[in-house]
PDB file of C-alpha atoms in Angstrom:
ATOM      1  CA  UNK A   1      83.370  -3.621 107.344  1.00 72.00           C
ATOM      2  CA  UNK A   2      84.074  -0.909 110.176  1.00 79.00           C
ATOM      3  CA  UNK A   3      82.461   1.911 110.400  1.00 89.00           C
ATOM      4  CA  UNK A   4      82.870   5.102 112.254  1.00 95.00           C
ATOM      5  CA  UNK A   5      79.678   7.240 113.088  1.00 96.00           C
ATOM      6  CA  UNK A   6      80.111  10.963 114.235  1.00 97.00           C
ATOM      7  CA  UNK A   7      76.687  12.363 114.386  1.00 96.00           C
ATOM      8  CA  UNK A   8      77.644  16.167 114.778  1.00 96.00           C
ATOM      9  CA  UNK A   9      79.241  17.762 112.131  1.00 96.00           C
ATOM     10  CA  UNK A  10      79.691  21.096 114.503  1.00 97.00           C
ATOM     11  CA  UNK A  11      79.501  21.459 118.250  1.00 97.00           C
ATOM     12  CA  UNK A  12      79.819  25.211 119.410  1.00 97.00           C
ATOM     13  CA  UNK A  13      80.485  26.060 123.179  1.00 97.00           C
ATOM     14  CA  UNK A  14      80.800  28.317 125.252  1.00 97.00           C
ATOM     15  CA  UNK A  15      84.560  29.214 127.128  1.00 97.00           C
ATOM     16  CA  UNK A  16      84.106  27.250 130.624  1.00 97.00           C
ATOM     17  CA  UNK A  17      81.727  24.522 129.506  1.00 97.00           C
ATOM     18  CA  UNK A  18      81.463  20.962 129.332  1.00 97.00           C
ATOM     19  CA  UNK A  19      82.636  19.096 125.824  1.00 97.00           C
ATOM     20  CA  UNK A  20      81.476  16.142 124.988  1.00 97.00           C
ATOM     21  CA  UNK A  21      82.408  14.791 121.516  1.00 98.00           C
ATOM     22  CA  UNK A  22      80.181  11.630 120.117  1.00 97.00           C
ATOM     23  CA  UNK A  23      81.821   8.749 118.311  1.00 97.00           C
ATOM     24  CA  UNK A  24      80.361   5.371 117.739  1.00 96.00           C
ATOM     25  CA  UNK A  25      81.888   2.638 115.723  1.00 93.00           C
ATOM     26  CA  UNK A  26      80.847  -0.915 114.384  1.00 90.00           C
ATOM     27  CA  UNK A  27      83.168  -3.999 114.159  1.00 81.00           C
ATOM     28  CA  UNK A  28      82.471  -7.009 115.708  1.00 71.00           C
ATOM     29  CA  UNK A  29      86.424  -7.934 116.984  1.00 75.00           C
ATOM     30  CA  UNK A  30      88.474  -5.873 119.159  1.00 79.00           C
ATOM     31  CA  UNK A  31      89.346  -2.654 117.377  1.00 85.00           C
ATOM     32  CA  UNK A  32      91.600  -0.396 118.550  1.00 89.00           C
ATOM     33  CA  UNK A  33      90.153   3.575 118.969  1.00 92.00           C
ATOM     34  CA  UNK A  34      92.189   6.325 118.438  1.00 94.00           C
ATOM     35  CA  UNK A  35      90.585  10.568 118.448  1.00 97.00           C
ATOM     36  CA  UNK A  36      92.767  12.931 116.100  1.00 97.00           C
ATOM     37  CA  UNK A  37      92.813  16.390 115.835  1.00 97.00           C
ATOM     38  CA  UNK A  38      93.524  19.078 113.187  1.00 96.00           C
ATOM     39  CA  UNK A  39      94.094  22.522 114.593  1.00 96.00           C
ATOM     40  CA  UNK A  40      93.659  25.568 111.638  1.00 94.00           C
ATOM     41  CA  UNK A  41      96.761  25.843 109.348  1.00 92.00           C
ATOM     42  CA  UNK A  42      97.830  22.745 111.297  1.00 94.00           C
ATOM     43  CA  UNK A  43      98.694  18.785 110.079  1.00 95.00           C
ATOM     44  CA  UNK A  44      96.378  15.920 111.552  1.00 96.00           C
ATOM     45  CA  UNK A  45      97.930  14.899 114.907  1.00 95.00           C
ATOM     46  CA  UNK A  46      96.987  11.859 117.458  1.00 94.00           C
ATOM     47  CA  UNK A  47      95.132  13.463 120.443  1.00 95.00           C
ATOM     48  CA  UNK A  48      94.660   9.987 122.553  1.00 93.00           C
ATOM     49  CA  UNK A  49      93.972   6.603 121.968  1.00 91.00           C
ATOM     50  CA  UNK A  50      91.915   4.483 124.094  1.00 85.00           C
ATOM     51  CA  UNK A  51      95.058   2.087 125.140  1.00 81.00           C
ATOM     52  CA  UNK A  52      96.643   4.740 126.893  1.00 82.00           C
ATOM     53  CA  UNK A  53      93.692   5.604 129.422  1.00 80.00           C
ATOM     54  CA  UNK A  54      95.675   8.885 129.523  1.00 85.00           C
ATOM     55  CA  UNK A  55      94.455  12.490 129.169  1.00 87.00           C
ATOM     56  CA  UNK A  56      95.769  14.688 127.189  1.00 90.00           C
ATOM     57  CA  UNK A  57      95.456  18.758 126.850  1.00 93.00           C
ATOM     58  CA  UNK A  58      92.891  17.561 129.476  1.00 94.00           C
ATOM     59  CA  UNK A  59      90.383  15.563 127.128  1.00 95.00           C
ATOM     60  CA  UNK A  60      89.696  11.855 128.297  1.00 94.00           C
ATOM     61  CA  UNK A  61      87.650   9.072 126.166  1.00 94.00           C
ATOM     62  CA  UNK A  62      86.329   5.430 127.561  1.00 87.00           C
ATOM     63  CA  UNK A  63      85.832   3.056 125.207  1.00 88.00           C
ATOM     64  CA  UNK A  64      82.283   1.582 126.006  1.00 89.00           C
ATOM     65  CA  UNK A  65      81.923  -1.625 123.960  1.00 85.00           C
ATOM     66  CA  UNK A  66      77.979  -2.394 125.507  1.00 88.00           C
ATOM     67  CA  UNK A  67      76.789   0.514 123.448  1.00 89.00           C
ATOM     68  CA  UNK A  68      80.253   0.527 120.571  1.00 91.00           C
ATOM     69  CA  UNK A  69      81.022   4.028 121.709  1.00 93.00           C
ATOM     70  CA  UNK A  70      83.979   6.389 122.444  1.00 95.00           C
ATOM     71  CA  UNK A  71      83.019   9.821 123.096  1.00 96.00           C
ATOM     72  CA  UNK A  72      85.956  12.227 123.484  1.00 96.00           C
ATOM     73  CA  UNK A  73      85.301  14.581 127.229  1.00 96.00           C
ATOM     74  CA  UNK A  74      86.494  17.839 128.531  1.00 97.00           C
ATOM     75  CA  UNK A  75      85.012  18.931 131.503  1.00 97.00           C
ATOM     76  CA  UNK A  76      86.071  22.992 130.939  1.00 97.00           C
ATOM     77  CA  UNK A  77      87.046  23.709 127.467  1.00 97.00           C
ATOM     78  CA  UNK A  78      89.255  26.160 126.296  1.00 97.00           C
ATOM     79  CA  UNK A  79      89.687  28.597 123.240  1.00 96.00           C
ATOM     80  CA  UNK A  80      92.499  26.660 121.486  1.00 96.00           C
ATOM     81  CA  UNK A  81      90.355  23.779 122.006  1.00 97.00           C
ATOM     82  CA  UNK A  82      88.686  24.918 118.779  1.00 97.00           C
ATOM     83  CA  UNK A  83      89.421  22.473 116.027  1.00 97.00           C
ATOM     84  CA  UNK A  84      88.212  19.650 114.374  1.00 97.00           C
ATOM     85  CA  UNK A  85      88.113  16.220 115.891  1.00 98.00           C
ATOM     86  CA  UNK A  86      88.464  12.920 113.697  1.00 98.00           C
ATOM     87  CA  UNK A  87      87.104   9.694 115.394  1.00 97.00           C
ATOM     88  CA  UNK A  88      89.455   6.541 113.970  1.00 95.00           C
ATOM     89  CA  UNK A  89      89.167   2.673 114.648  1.00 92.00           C
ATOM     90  CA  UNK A  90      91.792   0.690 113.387  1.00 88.00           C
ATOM     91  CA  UNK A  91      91.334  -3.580 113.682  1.00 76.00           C
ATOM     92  CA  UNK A  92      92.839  -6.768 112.499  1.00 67.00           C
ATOM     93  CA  UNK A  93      96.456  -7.266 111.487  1.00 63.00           C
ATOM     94  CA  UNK A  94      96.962  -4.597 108.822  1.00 63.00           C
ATOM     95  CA  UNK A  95      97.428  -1.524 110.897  1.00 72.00           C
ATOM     96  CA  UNK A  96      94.206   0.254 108.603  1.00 82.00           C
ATOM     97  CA  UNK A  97      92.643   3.310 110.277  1.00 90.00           C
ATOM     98  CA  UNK A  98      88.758   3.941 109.333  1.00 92.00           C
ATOM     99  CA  UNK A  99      88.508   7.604 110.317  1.00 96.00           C
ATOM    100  CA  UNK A 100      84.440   8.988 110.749  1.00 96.00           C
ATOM    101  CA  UNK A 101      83.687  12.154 109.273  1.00 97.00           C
ATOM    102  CA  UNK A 102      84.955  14.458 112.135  1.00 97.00           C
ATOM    103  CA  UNK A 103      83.290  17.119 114.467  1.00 98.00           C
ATOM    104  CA  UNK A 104      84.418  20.597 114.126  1.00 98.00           C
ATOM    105  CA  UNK A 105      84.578  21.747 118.106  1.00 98.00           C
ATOM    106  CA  UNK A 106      83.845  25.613 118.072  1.00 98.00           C
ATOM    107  CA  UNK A 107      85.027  27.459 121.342  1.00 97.00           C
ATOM    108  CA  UNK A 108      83.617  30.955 121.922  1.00 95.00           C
ATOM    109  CA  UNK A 109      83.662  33.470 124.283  1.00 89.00           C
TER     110      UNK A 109
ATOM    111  CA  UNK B   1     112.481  14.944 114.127  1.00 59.00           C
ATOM    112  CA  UNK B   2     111.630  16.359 110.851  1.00 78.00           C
ATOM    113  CA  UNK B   3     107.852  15.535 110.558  1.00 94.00           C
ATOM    114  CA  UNK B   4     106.556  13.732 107.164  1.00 97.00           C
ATOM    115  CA  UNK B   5     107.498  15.887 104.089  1.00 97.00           C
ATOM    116  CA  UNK B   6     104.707  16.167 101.042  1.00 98.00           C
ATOM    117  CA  UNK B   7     104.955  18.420  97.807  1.00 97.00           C
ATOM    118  CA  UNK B   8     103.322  19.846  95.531  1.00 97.00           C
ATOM    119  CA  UNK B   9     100.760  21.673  98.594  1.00 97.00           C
ATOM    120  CA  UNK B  10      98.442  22.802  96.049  1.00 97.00           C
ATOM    121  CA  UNK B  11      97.711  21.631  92.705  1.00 97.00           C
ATOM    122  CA  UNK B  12      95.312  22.668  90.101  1.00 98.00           C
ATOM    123  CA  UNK B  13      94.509  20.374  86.671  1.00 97.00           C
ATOM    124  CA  UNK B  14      91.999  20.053  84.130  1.00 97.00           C
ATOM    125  CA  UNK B  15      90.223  16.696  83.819  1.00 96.00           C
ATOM    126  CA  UNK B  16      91.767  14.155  81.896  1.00 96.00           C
ATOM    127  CA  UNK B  17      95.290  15.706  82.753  1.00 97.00           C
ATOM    128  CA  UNK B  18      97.964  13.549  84.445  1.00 97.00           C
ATOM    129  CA  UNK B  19      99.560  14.381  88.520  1.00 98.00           C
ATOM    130  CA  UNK B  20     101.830  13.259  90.916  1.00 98.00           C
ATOM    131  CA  UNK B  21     102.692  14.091  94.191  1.00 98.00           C
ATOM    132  CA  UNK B  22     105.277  13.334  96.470  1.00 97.00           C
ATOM    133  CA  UNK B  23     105.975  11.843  99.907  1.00 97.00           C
ATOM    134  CA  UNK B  24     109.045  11.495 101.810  1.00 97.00           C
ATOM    135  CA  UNK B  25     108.111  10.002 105.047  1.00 96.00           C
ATOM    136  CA  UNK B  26     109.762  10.390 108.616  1.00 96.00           C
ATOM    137  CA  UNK B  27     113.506   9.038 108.478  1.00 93.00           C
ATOM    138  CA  UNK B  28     113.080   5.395 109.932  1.00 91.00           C
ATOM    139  CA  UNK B  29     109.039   4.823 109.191  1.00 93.00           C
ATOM    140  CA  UNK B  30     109.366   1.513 107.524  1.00 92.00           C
ATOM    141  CA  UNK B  31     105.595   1.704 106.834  1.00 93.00           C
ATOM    142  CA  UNK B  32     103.987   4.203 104.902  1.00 96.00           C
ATOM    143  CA  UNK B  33     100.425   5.690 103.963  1.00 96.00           C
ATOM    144  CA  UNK B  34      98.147   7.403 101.181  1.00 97.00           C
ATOM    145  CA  UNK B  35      94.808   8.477 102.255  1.00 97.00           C
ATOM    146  CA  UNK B  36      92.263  10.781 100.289  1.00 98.00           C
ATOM    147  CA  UNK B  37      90.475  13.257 102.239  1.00 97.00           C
ATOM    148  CA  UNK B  38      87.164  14.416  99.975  1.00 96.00           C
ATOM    149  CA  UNK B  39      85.970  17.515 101.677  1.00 94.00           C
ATOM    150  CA  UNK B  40      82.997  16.842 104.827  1.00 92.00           C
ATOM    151  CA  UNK B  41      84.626  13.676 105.247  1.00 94.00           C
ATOM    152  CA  UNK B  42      87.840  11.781 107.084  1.00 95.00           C
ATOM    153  CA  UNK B  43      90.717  10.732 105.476  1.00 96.00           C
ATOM    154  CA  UNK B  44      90.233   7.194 103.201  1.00 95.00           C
ATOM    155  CA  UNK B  45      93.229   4.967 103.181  1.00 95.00           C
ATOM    156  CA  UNK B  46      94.167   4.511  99.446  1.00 96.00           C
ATOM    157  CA  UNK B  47      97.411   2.445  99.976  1.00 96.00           C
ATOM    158  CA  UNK B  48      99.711   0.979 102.741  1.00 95.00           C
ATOM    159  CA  UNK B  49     103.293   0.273 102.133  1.00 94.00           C
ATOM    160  CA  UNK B  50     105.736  -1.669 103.886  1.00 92.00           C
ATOM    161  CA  UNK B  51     109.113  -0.951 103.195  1.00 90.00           C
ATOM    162  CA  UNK B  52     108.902  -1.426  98.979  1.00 86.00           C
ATOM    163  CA  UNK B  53     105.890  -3.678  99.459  1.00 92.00           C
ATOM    164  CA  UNK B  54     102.201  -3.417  99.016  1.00 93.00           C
ATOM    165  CA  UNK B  55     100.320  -4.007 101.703  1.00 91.00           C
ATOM    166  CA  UNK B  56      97.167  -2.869 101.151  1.00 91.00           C
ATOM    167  CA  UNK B  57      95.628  -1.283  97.824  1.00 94.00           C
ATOM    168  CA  UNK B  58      91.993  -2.507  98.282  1.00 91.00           C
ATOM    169  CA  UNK B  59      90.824   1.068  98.211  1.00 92.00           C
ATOM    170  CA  UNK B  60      92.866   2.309  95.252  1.00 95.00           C
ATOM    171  CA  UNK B  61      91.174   2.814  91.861  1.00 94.00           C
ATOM    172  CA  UNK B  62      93.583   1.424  90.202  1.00 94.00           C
ATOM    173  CA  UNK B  63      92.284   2.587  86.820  1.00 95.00           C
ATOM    174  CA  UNK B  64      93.188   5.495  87.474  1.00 97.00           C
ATOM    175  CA  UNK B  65      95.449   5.896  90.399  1.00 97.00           C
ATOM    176  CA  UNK B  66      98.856   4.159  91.062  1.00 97.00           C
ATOM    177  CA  UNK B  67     101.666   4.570  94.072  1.00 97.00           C
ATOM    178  CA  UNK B  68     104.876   3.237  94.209  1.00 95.00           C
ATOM    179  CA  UNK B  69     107.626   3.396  96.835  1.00 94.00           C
ATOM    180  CA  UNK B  70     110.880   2.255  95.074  1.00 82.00           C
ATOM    181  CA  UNK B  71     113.613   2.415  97.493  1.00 87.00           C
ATOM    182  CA  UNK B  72     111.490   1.718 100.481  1.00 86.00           C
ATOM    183  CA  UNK B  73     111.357   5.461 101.703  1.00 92.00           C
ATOM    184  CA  UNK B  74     110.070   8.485  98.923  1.00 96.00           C
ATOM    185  CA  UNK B  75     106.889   7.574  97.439  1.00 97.00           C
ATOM    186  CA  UNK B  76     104.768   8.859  94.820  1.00 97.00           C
ATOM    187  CA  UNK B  77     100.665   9.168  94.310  1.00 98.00           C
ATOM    188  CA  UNK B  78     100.138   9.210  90.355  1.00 98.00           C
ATOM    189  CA  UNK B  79      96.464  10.118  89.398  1.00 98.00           C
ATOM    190  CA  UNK B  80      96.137   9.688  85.325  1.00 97.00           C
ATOM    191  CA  UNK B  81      93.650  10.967  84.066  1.00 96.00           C
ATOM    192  CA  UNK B  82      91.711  12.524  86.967  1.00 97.00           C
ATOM    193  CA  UNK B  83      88.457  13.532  87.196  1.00 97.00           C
ATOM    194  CA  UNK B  84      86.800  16.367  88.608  1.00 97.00           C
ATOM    195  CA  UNK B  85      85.706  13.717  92.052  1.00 97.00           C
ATOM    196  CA  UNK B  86      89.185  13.453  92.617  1.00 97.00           C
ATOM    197  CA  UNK B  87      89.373  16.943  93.910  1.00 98.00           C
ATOM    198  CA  UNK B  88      90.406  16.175  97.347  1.00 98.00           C
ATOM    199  CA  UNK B  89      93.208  16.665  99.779  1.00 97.00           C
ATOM    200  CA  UNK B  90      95.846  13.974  99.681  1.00 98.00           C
ATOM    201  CA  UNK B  91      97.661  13.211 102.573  1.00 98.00           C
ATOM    202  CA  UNK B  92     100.941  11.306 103.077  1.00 98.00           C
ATOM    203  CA  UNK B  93     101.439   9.454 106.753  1.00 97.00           C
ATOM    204  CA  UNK B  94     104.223   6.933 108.240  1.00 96.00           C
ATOM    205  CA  UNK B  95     104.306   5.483 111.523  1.00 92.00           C
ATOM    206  CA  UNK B  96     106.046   4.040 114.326  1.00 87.00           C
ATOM    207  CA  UNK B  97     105.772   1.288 116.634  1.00 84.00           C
ATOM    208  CA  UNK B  98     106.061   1.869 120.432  1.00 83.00           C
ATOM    209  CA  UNK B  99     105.858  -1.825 121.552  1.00 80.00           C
ATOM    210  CA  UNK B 100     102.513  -2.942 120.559  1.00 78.00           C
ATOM    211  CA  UNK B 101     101.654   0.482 119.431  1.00 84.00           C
ATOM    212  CA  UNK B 102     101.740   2.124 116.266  1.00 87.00           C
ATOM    213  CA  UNK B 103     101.352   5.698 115.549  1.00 90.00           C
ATOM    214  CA  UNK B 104     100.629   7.177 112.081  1.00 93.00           C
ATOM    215  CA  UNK B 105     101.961  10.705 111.646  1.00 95.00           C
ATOM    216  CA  UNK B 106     100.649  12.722 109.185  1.00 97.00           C
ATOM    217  CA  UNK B 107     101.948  15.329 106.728  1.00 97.00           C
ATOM    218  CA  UNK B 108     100.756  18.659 105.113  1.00 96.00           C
ATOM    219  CA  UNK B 109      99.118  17.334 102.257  1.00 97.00           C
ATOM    220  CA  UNK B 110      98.268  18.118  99.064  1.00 98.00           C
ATOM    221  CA  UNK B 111      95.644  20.135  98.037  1.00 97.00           C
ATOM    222  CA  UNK B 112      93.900  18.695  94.776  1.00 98.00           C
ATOM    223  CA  UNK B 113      91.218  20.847  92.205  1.00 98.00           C
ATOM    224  CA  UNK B 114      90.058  19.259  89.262  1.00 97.00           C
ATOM    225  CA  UNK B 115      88.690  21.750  86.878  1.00 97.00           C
TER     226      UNK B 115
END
């Protein structure tokens, strides 16, 4: 079965600094990775997927399949950065996400 | 767009007492999603529909819990009888397919206490 591992349950920062958000996942095909976010008072939202190779609200994640990992990146982060970040795989044919147990990012001053 | 629609938003029962919520997806979303969201951990798929068809209930205690989706667009979540570990956040998604790519969006959910 998949499984998605995040091992920090809060990361706290400081305005300015590097982020770096830990995800790794286990499934033995080709899964597709996907990072969500949930802002406060806010609905779950896509933030990026790993298809895409895009960056968004200037976060980037690379899907490393050596080690099964797909940390989530911000080189400067940013108060309204604070939120919490779900890690999802989704594989085979039926479209089902398997979402890990999310990382609440915590921006300060 | 008008984003995925979910009532009740809160909801508190005793255990052993029946509950439904409701779901009315994004206009268009042919496929459709229940997930339970325990608190300290991510959402857990319950059941995928596709238009008025099941396509995945593996995770649903179906003791307990049943969905339907009549008319391939409203659904609802029907817990009977809870119990107090079904205190959770519910949440309602339905997607769309760019291509290849498919992309769940989610709605307010409901907020679950089982006393």
């Amino acid at each position: 079965a998949q499984r998605v591992t995040q091992p920090e349950k809060l990361l706290s920062v400081f305005k300015g600094a590097p982020v770096e958000l830990k995800c790794n996942y286990s499934y033995s095909g080709s899964p597709e990775l996907f990072w969500y976010v949930q802002y406060s008072r806010q609905r779950l939202q896509l933030l990026l997927r790993h298809i895409s190779r895009e960056s968004i609200k200037g976060f980037t994640a690379d899907l490393n399949k050596g080690e099964t990992s797909f940390h989530l990146k911000k080189p400067f982060a940013q108060e309204e950065d604070s939120a919490m970040y779900y890690c999802a795989v989704m594989a085979g044919t039926a479209s089902k996400l398997t979402f890990g147990t999310g990382t609440r990012l915590q921006v300060t001053l | 767009e008008a984003g995925v629609a979910q009532s009740p938003r809160y909801k508190i029962i005793e255990k052993r007492q029946s509950v439904a919520f409701w779901c009315n997806p994004i206009s268009g979303h042919a496929t459709l999603y229940w997930y339970q969201q325990i608190l300290g951990q991510g959402p857990k798929l319950l059941i995928q529909f596709q238009n008025n068809g099941v396509v995945d209930d593996s995770q649903l205690p179906k003791d307990r819990f049943s969905a339907e989706r009549l008319k391939g667009v409203d659904s609802t979540l029907k817990i009977q009888p809870a119990k107090l570990e079904d205190s959770a956040v519910y949440l309602c998604a339905s997607s769309s397919w760019k291509g290849r790519r498919e992309t769940q969006y989610f709605g307010p959910g409901t907020r679950l206490l089982v006393l």
